[in-house]
JSON list of C-alpha atoms in Angstrom, two decimals:
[
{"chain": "A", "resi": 134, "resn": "UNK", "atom": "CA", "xyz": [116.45, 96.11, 135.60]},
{"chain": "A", "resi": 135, "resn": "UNK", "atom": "CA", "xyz": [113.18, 96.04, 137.78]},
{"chain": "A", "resi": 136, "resn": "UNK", "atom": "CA", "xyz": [109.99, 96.56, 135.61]},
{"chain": "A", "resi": 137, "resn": "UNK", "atom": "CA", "xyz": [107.67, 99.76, 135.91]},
{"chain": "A", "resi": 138, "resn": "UNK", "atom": "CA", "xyz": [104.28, 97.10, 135.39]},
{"chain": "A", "resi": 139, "resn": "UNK", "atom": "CA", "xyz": [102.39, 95.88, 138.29]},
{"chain": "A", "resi": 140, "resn": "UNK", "atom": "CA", "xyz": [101.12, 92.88, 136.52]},
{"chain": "A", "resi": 141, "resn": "UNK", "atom": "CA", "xyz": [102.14, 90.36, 139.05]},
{"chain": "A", "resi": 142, "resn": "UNK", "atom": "CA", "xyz": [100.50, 89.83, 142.46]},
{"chain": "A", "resi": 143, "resn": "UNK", "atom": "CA", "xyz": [102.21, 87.26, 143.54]},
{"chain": "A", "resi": 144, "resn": "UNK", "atom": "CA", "xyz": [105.25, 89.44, 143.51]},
{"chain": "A", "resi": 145, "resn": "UNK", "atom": "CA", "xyz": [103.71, 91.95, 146.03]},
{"chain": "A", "resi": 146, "resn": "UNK", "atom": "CA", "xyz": [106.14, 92.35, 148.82]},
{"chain": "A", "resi": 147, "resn": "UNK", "atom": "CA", "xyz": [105.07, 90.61, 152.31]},
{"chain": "A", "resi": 148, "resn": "UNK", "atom": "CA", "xyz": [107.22, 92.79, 154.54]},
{"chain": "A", "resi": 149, "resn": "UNK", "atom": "CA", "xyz": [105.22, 94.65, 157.74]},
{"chain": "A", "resi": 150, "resn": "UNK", "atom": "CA", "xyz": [106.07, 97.72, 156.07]},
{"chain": "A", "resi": 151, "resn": "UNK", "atom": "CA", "xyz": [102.58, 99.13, 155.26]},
{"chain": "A", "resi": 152, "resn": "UNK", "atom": "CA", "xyz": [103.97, 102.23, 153.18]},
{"chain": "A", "resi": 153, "resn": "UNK", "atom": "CA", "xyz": [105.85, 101.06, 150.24]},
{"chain": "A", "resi": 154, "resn": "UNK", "atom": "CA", "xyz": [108.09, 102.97, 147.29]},
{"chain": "A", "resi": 155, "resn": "UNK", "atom": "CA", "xyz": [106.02, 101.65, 144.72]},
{"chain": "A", "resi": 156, "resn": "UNK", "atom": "CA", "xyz": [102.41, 100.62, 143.97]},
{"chain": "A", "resi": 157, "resn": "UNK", "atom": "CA", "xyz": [101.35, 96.86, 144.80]},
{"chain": "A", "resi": 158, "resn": "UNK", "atom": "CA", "xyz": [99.55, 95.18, 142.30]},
{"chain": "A", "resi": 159, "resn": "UNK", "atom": "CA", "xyz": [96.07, 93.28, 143.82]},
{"chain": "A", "resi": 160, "resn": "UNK", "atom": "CA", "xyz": [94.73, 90.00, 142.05]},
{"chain": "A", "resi": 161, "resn": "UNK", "atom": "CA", "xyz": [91.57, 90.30, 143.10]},
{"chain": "A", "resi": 162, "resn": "UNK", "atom": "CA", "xyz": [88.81, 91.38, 145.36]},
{"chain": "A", "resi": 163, "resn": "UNK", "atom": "CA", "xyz": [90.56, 88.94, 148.19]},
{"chain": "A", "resi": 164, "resn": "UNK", "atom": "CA", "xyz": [93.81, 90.25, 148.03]},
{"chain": "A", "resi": 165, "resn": "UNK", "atom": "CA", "xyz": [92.55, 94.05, 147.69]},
{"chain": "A", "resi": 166, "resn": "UNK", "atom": "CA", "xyz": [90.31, 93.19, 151.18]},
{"chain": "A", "resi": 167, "resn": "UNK", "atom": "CA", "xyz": [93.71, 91.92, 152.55]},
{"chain": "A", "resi": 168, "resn": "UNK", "atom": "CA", "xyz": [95.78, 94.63, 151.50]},
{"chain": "A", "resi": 169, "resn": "UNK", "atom": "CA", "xyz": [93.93, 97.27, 153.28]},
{"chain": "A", "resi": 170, "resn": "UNK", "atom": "CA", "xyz": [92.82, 95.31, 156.10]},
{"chain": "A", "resi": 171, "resn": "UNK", "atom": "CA", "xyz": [96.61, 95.47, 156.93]},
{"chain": "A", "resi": 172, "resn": "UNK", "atom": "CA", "xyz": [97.25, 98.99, 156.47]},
{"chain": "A", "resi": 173, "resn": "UNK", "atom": "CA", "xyz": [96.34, 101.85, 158.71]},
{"chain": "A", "resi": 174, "resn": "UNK", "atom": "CA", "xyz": [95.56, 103.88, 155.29]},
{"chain": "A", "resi": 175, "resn": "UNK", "atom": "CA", "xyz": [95.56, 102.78, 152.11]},
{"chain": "A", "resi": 176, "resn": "UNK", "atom": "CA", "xyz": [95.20, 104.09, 148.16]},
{"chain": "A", "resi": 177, "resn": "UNK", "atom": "CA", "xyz": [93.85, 101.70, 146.04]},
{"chain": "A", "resi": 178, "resn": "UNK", "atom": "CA", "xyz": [93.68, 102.76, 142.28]},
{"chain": "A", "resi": 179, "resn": "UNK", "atom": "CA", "xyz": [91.32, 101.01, 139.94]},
{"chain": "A", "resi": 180, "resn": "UNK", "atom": "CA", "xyz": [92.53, 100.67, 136.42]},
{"chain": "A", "resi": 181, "resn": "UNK", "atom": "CA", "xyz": [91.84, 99.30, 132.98]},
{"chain": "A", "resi": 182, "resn": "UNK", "atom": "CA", "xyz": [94.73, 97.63, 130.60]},
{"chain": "A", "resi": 183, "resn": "UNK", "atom": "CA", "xyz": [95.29, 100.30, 127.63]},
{"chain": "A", "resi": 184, "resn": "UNK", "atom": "CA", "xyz": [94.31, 103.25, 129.80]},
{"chain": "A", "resi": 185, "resn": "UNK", "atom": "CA", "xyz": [96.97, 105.84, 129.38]},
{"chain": "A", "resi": 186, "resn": "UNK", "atom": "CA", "xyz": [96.25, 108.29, 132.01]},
{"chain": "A", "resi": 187, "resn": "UNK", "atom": "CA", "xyz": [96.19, 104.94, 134.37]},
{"chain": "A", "resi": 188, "resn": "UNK", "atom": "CA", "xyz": [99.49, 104.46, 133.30]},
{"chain": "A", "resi": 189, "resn": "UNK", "atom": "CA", "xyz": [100.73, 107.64, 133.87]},
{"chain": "A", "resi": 190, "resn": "UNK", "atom": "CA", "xyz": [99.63, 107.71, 137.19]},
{"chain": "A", "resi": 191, "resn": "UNK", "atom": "CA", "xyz": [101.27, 105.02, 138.48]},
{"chain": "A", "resi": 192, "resn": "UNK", "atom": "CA", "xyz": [104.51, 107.03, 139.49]},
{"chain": "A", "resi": 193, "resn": "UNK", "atom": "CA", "xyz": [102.34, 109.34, 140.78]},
{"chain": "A", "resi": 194, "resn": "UNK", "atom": "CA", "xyz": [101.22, 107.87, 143.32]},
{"chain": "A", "resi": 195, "resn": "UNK", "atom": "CA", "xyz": [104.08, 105.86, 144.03]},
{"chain": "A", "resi": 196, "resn": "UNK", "atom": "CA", "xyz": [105.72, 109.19, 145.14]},
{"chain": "A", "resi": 197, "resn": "UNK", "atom": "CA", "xyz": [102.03, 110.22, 146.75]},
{"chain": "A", "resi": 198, "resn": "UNK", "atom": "CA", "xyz": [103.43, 106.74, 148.93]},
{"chain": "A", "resi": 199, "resn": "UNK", "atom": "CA", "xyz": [106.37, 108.27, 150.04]},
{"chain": "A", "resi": 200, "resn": "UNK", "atom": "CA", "xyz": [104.99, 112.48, 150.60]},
{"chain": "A", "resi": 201, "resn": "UNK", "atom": "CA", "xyz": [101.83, 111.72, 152.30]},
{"chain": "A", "resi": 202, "resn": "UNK", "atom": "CA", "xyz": [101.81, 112.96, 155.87]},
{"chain": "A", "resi": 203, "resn": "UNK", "atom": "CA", "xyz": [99.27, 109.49, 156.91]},
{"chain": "A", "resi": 204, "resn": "UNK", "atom": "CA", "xyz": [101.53, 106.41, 156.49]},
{"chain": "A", "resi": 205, "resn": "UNK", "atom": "CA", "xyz": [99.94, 105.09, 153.39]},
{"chain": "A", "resi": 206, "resn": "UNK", "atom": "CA", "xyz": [100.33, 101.89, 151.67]},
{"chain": "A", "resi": 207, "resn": "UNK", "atom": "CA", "xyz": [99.91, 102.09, 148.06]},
{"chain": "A", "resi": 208, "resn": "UNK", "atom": "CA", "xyz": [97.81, 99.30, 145.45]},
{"chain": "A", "resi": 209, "resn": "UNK", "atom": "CA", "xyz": [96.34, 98.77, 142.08]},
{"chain": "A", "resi": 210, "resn": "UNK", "atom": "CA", "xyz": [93.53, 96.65, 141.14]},
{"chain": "A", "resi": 211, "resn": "UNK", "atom": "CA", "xyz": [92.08, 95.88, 137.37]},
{"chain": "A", "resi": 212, "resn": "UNK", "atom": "CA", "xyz": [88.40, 95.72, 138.60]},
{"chain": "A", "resi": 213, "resn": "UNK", "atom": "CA", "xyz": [87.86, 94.26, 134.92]},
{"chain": "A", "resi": 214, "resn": "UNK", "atom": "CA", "xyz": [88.74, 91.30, 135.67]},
{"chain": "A", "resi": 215, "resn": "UNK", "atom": "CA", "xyz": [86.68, 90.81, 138.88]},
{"chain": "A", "resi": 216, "resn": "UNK", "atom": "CA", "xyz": [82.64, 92.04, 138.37]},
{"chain": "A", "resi": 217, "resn": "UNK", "atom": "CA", "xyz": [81.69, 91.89, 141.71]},
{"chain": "A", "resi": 218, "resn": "UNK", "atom": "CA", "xyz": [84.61, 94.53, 142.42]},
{"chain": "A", "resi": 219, "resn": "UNK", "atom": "CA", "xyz": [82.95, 96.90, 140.13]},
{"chain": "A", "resi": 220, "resn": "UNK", "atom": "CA", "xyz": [79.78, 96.48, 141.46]},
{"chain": "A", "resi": 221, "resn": "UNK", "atom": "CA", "xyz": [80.92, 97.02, 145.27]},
{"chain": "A", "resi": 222, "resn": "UNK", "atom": "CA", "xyz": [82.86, 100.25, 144.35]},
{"chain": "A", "resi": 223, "resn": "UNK", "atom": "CA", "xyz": [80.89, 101.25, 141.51]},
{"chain": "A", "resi": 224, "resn": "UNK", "atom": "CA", "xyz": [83.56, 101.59, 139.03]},
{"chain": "A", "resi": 225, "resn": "UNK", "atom": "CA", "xyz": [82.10, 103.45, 136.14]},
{"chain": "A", "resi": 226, "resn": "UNK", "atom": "CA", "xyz": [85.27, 104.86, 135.04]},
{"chain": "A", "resi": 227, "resn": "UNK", "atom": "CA", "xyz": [89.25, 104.81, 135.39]},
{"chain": "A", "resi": 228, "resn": "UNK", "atom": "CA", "xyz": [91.55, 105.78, 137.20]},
{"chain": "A", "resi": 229, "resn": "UNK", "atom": "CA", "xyz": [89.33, 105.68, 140.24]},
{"chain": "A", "resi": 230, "resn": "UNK", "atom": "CA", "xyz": [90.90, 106.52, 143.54]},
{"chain": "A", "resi": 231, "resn": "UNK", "atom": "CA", "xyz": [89.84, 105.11, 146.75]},
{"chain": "A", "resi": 232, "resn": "UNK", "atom": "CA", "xyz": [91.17, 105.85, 149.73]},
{"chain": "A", "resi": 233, "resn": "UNK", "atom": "CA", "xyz": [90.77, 103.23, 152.91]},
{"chain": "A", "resi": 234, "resn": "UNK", "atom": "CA", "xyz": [91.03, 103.97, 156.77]},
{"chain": "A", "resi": 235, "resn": "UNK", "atom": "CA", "xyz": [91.51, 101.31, 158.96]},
{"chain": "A", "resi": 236, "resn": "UNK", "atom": "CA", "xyz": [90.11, 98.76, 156.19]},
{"chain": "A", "resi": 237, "resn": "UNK", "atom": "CA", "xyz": [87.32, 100.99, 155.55]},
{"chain": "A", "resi": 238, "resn": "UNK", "atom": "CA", "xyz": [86.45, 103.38, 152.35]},
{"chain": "A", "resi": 239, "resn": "UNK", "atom": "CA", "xyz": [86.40, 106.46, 153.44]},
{"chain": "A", "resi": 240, "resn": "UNK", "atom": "CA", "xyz": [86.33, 108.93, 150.27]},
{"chain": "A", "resi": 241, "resn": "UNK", "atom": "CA", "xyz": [86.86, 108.18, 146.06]},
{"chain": "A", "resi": 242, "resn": "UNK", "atom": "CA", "xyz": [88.32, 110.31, 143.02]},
{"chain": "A", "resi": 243, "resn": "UNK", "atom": "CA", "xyz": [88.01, 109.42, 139.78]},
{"chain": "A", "resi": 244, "resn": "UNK", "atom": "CA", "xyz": [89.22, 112.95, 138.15]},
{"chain": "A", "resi": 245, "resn": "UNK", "atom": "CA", "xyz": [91.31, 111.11, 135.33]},
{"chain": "A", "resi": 246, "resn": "UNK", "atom": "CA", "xyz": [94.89, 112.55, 135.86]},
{"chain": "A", "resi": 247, "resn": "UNK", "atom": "CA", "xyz": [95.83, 114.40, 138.95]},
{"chain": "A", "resi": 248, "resn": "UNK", "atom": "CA", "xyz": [98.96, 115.84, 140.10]},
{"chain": "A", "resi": 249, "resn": "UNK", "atom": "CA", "xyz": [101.08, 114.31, 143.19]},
{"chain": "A", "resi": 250, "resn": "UNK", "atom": "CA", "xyz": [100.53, 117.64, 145.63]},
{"chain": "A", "resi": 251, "resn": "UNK", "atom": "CA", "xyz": [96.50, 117.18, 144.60]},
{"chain": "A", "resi": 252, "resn": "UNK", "atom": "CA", "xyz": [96.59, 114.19, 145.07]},
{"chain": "A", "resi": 253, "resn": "UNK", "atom": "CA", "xyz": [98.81, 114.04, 148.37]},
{"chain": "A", "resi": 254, "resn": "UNK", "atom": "CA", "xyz": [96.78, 117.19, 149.67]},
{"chain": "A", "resi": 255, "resn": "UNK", "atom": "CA", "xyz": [93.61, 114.90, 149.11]},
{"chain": "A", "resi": 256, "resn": "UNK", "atom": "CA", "xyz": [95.22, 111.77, 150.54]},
{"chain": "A", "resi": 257, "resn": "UNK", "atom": "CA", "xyz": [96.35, 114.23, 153.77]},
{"chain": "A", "resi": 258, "resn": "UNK", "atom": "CA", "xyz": [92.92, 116.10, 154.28]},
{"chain": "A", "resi": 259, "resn": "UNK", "atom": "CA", "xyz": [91.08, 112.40, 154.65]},
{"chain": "A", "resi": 260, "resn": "UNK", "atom": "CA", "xyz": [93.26, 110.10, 156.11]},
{"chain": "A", "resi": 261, "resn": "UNK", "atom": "CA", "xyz": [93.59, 112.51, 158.72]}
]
C-alpha cells in the first residue's frame, strides 16, 4: 500500500503531466523554483512537521488538483528546513497557500484549514 506522507522528493513523479492526483513533495527552494517553473499554475503549500491542520489538508488539496477549472499542479514544501524560503515568501505561519502563474506568485492564503470548494473557488478566481 502507497503511503499518504510526502516526505520523499526524490520520489516526485517526472511525467509532463503538470496536474497530478496527489500533492508532490519539494526538497527545497530549487526544486520548488523547478516545480512551478514547469507548470502553467501551480499550489504550493508550506508546512511544518507536527502541524495537524497541515496534515489534514493534504487530501484537500489533492482533490483541489483534480476540481480546479486551471490545470493545476499540486506541491508541498517544509520551508523549515530552508531559511531563505521563509524569508522570500514570508512564512510566518502554516499552512500557507501560494498560488503560482506561469512560475510567478500571484496571490497567498494562510487561513489554517479551508474546505476543497474554498479553496478550489480561490484557486479558480486567480489562476484565471
Amino acid at each position: 500500500m502507497e503511503s499518504n506522507t510526502a516526505s520523499n522528493a526524490s520520489e516526485a513523479p517526472s511525467s509532463g503531466s503538470s496536474g497530478t492526483d496527489r500533492p508532490v513533495s519539494l526538497a527545497d527552494e530549487d526544486a520548488l523554483d523547478a516545480f512551478v517553473a514547469n507548470a502553467d499554475a501551480a499550489l504550493v503549500e508550506f508546512y511544518t512537521d507536527g502541524c495537524g491542520i497541515c496534515a489534514s489538508m493534504e487530501p484537500v488539496i489533492g482533490n483541489v488538483a483534480r476540481g480546479a477549472e486551471a490545470d493545476l499542479a499540486v506541491g508541498l514544501v517544509n520551508p523549515r528546513d530552508d531559511p531563505p524560503l521563509v524569508e522570500r515568501f514570508d512564512v510566518r505561519s502554516v499552512p500557507l497557500f501560494v498560488l503560482f502563474v506561469d512560475g510567478e506568485p500571484v496571490a497567498r492564503r494562510a487561513d489554517g484549514f479551508i474546505s476543497g470548494d474554498d479553496l478550489t473557488a480561490w484557486v479558480d478566481e486567480h489562476a484565471a
